[in-house]
Amino acid sequence: MRIERIKLKKLSNTRDLGGFPTESGKTIKYGKLIRSGRLYNIPEETVASLEAMHITTIVDLRIERERLDYPCVEIKGAKQVNLPLVITATTGITYTKSMASTMNAESKRIKKEFGTADEYMKSVYEIILFDKQSQAKLKEFFDLVIADENCILWHCNAGKDRTGITAMLLESVLGVDEKLIIDDYVISNKFQRTKRTLQKAGLLIAPIRHDFKQILYVLMKAKPTFITSSISAIKERYGTVINYCKEALGLTDDDINFLRDKYLE
């Protein structure tokens, strides 16, 4: 299927999971599950469009420093829930104003400890999935999706990593095909192409060695291997993503059936 972006000014990576087909033959309802990048410094017309979606819950997956540096706007009718999936600033995942000054040192550390940016990102994703504190937050995320009264929107900074992992888990529980889950993850690259081009231009003139710049370029991407390696790691430990959601996050069969009844048609 064709994955469409919700066209909102200053929000390049916002989309509705509505219309995604599932293994049961049903599809996800429109206007119920929306993933996005941060809702920071957006114009009034975008705020009005979001309010017209009748969003009742907004889940912010960022750490406290990100929220303080880039606070979200208020969306009338929506309760804001802070649910940080990582505990501290994490290169390639979190984004704070102080990170620009540490890019050089962090790129050196990544090369020394992990060899490549790919291996580093795979490691970070696995921490989010298998760290007990992160798992508790992921369970809270599912609790919020279960409890939401109308439409839930969740976001991190760019809407690709933390948002991508939670979307992968939720889509798996709802029965979305794995290929489409991967496509939904990767399409962040298309939706954020202009923004990434500008960021790369900035890196081009930064006083950082070329090999370290190559690492930072990779961290900007939503590479298929980041999410496929995460799914593979889950399967190695739990057999299926649904088993992971049951055993690691504590979802019950009743929870899964409730989610499918609530969000599929």
Coordinates of C-alpha atoms in Angstrom, one line a residue:
M1 CA 0.0 0.0 0.0
R2 CA 1.0 3.6 -0.4
I3 CA 1.9 5.3 2.9
E4 CA 0.9 8.9 2.9
R5 CA 2.2 11.8 5.0
I6 CA -0.3 14.0 6.7
K7 CA 0.6 17.4 5.2
L8 CA 1.2 19.8 8.1
K9 CA 3.4 22.8 8.0
K10 CA 6.7 22.3 10.0
L11 CA 5.7 18.6 10.6
S12 CA 7.4 16.6 7.9
N13 CA 7.1 13.1 9.4
T14 CA 3.5 12.9 10.6
R15 CA 1.3 10.0 9.4
D16 CA -1.9 8.1 10.2
L17 CA -1.7 4.3 10.5
G18 CA -5.3 4.2 9.2
G19 CA -5.8 1.9 6.2
F20 CA -2.9 -0.4 7.0
P21 CA -4.1 -4.0 6.2
T22 CA -3.8 -6.8 8.7
E23 CA -3.6 -10.6 8.6
S24 CA -7.2 -10.8 9.7
G25 CA -8.4 -9.1 6.5
K26 CA -9.3 -6.0 8.5
T27 CA -7.6 -2.6 8.3
I28 CA -6.6 -0.1 11.0
K29 CA -9.2 2.6 11.5
Y30 CA -8.4 6.1 10.3
G31 CA -8.0 9.0 12.7
K32 CA -7.1 6.8 15.7
L33 CA -3.3 6.1 15.6
I34 CA -1.0 8.9 14.5
R35 CA 2.8 8.9 14.7
S36 CA 4.9 12.1 14.4
G37 CA 8.0 14.1 15.0
R38 CA 8.1 16.6 17.9
L39 CA 5.4 19.2 18.1
Y40 CA 7.8 22.1 18.7
N41 CA 7.4 25.7 17.3
I42 CA 4.6 24.8 14.9
P43 CA 2.4 27.5 13.3
E44 CA -1.2 28.2 14.4
E45 CA -2.5 26.6 11.2
T46 CA -0.8 23.3 12.1
V47 CA -2.1 23.5 15.7
A48 CA -5.6 24.0 14.3
S49 CA -5.3 21.0 12.0
L50 CA -4.1 18.8 14.9
E51 CA -7.0 20.0 17.1
A52 CA -9.4 19.2 14.3
M53 CA -8.2 15.6 14.5
H54 CA -9.7 15.4 18.0
I55 CA -6.6 14.0 19.5
T56 CA -7.2 13.0 23.1
T57 CA -3.7 11.7 24.1
I58 CA -0.2 12.9 23.1
V59 CA 2.7 10.7 24.2
D60 CA 6.1 12.4 24.2
L61 CA 8.8 9.7 24.1
R62 CA 11.7 12.2 24.6
I63 CA 13.9 12.7 27.7
E64 CA 13.3 15.7 30.0
R65 CA 16.2 17.8 28.5
E66 CA 14.7 17.5 25.0
R67 CA 11.3 18.6 26.3
L68 CA 12.9 21.6 28.0
D69 CA 14.9 22.6 25.0
Y70 CA 12.1 22.0 22.5
P71 CA 8.8 22.2 24.3
C72 CA 5.7 20.9 22.6
V73 CA 2.8 23.2 21.9
E74 CA -0.5 22.7 23.6
I75 CA -3.2 20.9 21.7
K76 CA -6.6 21.6 23.1
G77 CA -8.5 18.5 24.2
A78 CA -5.3 16.4 24.4
K79 CA -3.6 15.3 27.6
Q80 CA 0.2 15.3 27.4
V81 CA 2.0 12.2 28.7
N82 CA 5.8 12.2 29.1
L83 CA 7.2 8.7 28.5
P84 CA 10.9 8.7 27.9
L85 CA 12.1 5.5 26.3
V86 CA 15.8 6.2 27.0
I87 CA 17.0 7.6 30.3
T88 CA 19.8 9.9 29.3
A89 CA 21.0 11.7 26.2
T90 CA 21.8 9.2 23.5
T91 CA 23.6 10.1 20.3
G92 CA 21.5 9.4 17.2
I93 CA 18.3 9.0 19.3
T94 CA 17.8 12.1 21.5
Y95 CA 18.4 15.7 20.3
T96 CA 19.3 18.5 22.7
K97 CA 20.8 21.9 22.2
S98 CA 24.1 20.8 23.9
M99 CA 24.6 17.9 21.5
A100 CA 26.2 20.0 18.8
S101 CA 29.2 20.5 21.0
T102 CA 29.7 16.8 21.6
M103 CA 29.2 15.5 18.1
N104 CA 32.9 15.1 17.4
A105 CA 33.7 13.3 20.6
E106 CA 30.6 11.0 20.2
S107 CA 31.5 10.1 16.7
K108 CA 35.0 9.1 17.8
R109 CA 33.5 7.0 20.7
I110 CA 31.1 5.3 18.3
K111 CA 33.8 4.3 15.9
K112 CA 36.1 3.1 18.7
E113 CA 33.5 1.1 20.6
F114 CA 31.2 -0.2 17.8
G115 CA 33.2 0.1 14.6
T116 CA 30.3 1.4 12.5
A117 CA 27.3 3.6 13.0
D118 CA 25.1 0.6 12.0
E119 CA 26.3 -1.5 14.8
Y120 CA 25.9 1.3 17.2
M121 CA 22.3 2.0 16.3
K122 CA 21.4 -1.7 16.4
S123 CA 22.8 -1.7 20.0
V124 CA 20.8 1.3 21.0
Y125 CA 17.6 -0.2 19.6
E126 CA 18.2 -3.4 21.5
I127 CA 18.7 -1.4 24.7
I128 CA 15.3 0.2 24.2
L129 CA 13.7 -3.2 23.6
F130 CA 15.4 -5.3 26.3
D131 CA 16.3 -2.9 29.1
K132 CA 13.8 -3.4 32.0
Q133 CA 13.2 0.3 32.5
S134 CA 12.5 0.8 28.8
Q135 CA 10.2 -2.2 28.8
A136 CA 8.2 -0.7 31.6
K137 CA 7.8 2.5 29.5
L138 CA 6.7 0.4 26.5
K139 CA 4.1 -1.3 28.6
E140 CA 2.8 2.1 29.7
F141 CA 2.6 3.1 26.0
F142 CA 0.4 0.1 25.3
D143 CA -1.7 1.0 28.4
L144 CA -2.3 4.5 27.0
V145 CA -3.2 3.1 23.6
I146 CA -5.7 0.8 25.3
A147 CA -7.2 3.6 27.4
D148 CA -7.3 6.4 24.8
E149 CA -10.8 7.8 24.3
N150 CA -10.5 8.8 20.6
C151 CA -7.2 9.5 18.9
I152 CA -3.6 9.0 20.2
L153 CA -0.5 10.7 18.8
W154 CA 2.9 9.7 19.8
H155 CA 6.3 11.3 18.9
C156 CA 9.9 11.6 19.8
N157 CA 12.3 14.1 18.1
A158 CA 12.4 13.2 14.4
G159 CA 9.7 10.5 14.7
K160 CA 11.9 7.7 13.3
D161 CA 13.7 5.8 16.1
R162 CA 11.7 5.8 19.4
T163 CA 8.5 6.4 17.5
G164 CA 9.5 3.8 14.9
I165 CA 10.1 1.1 17.6
T166 CA 6.7 1.7 19.3
A167 CA 5.0 1.8 15.9
M168 CA 6.6 -1.6 15.0
L169 CA 5.4 -3.2 18.2
L170 CA 1.9 -1.8 17.9
E171 CA 1.5 -2.7 14.2
S172 CA 2.8 -6.2 15.0
V173 CA 0.2 -6.6 17.7
L174 CA -2.6 -5.4 15.4
G175 CA -1.4 -8.0 12.7
V176 CA 0.2 -5.8 10.1
D177 CA 2.5 -7.6 7.7
E178 CA 6.2 -7.4 8.6
K179 CA 7.1 -5.9 5.1
L180 CA 4.7 -3.1 5.6
I181 CA 6.0 -2.5 9.1
I182 CA 9.5 -2.1 7.6
D183 CA 8.2 0.1 4.8
D184 CA 6.5 2.4 7.4
Y185 CA 9.8 2.7 9.3
V186 CA 11.9 3.4 6.2
I187 CA 9.5 6.0 4.7
S188 CA 10.7 8.5 7.3
N189 CA 13.7 9.0 5.0
K190 CA 11.4 10.2 2.2
F191 CA 9.3 12.4 4.4
Q192 CA 12.4 14.1 6.0
R193 CA 14.5 14.3 2.8
T194 CA 14.6 18.1 2.7
K195 CA 15.4 18.4 6.4
R196 CA 18.2 15.8 6.2
T197 CA 19.7 17.5 3.2
L198 CA 20.0 20.8 5.2
Q199 CA 21.5 18.9 8.1
K200 CA 24.1 17.2 5.9
A201 CA 25.0 20.6 4.4
G202 CA 25.7 21.8 7.9
L203 CA 27.9 18.8 8.7
L204 CA 29.8 19.3 5.5
I205 CA 31.3 22.5 6.9
A206 CA 31.7 21.3 10.5
P207 CA 35.3 20.8 11.8
I208 CA 35.0 17.0 12.0
R209 CA 37.0 14.4 10.2
H210 CA 35.4 12.9 7.1
D211 CA 35.2 9.3 8.5
F212 CA 33.4 10.7 11.6
K213 CA 31.0 12.7 9.4
Q214 CA 30.1 9.5 7.7
I215 CA 29.0 8.1 11.0
L216 CA 26.9 11.1 11.8
Y217 CA 25.3 10.8 8.3
V218 CA 24.2 7.3 9.1
L219 CA 22.6 8.3 12.4
M220 CA 20.3 10.6 10.5
K221 CA 18.8 7.7 8.5
A222 CA 16.0 5.2 9.1
K223 CA 18.0 2.3 7.6
P224 CA 16.0 -0.9 7.1
T225 CA 18.7 -2.9 9.0
F226 CA 18.0 -0.9 12.1
I227 CA 14.4 -2.2 12.4
T228 CA 15.0 -5.6 10.8
S229 CA 17.8 -6.4 13.2
S230 CA 15.6 -5.4 16.1
I231 CA 12.8 -7.7 14.9
S232 CA 15.4 -10.5 14.5
A233 CA 16.7 -9.9 18.0
I234 CA 13.2 -10.2 19.3
K235 CA 12.5 -13.4 17.4
E236 CA 15.8 -14.9 18.7
R237 CA 14.7 -14.3 22.3
Y238 CA 11.0 -14.7 22.1
G239 CA 10.1 -16.4 18.9
T240 CA 7.7 -13.7 17.7
V241 CA 7.1 -10.0 18.3
I242 CA 3.7 -10.8 19.9
N243 CA 5.4 -13.2 22.3
Y244 CA 7.8 -10.4 23.2
C245 CA 4.9 -8.1 23.9
K246 CA 3.3 -10.8 26.2
E247 CA 6.3 -12.0 28.0
A248 CA 8.5 -8.8 28.2
L249 CA 5.8 -6.2 28.3
G250 CA 3.0 -8.1 30.1
L251 CA 0.3 -7.8 27.4
T252 CA -2.4 -10.4 27.8
D253 CA -4.5 -12.1 25.1
D254 CA -7.4 -10.0 26.3
D255 CA -5.3 -6.8 25.8
I256 CA -4.4 -7.9 22.3
N257 CA -8.0 -8.8 21.4
F258 CA -9.2 -5.5 22.9
L259 CA -6.7 -3.5 20.8
R260 CA -7.7 -5.3 17.6
D261 CA -11.4 -4.9 18.3
K262 CA -10.9 -1.2 19.1
Y263 CA -8.6 -0.2 16.2
L264 CA -9.5 -2.5 13.3
E265 CA -12.5 -2.5 11.0

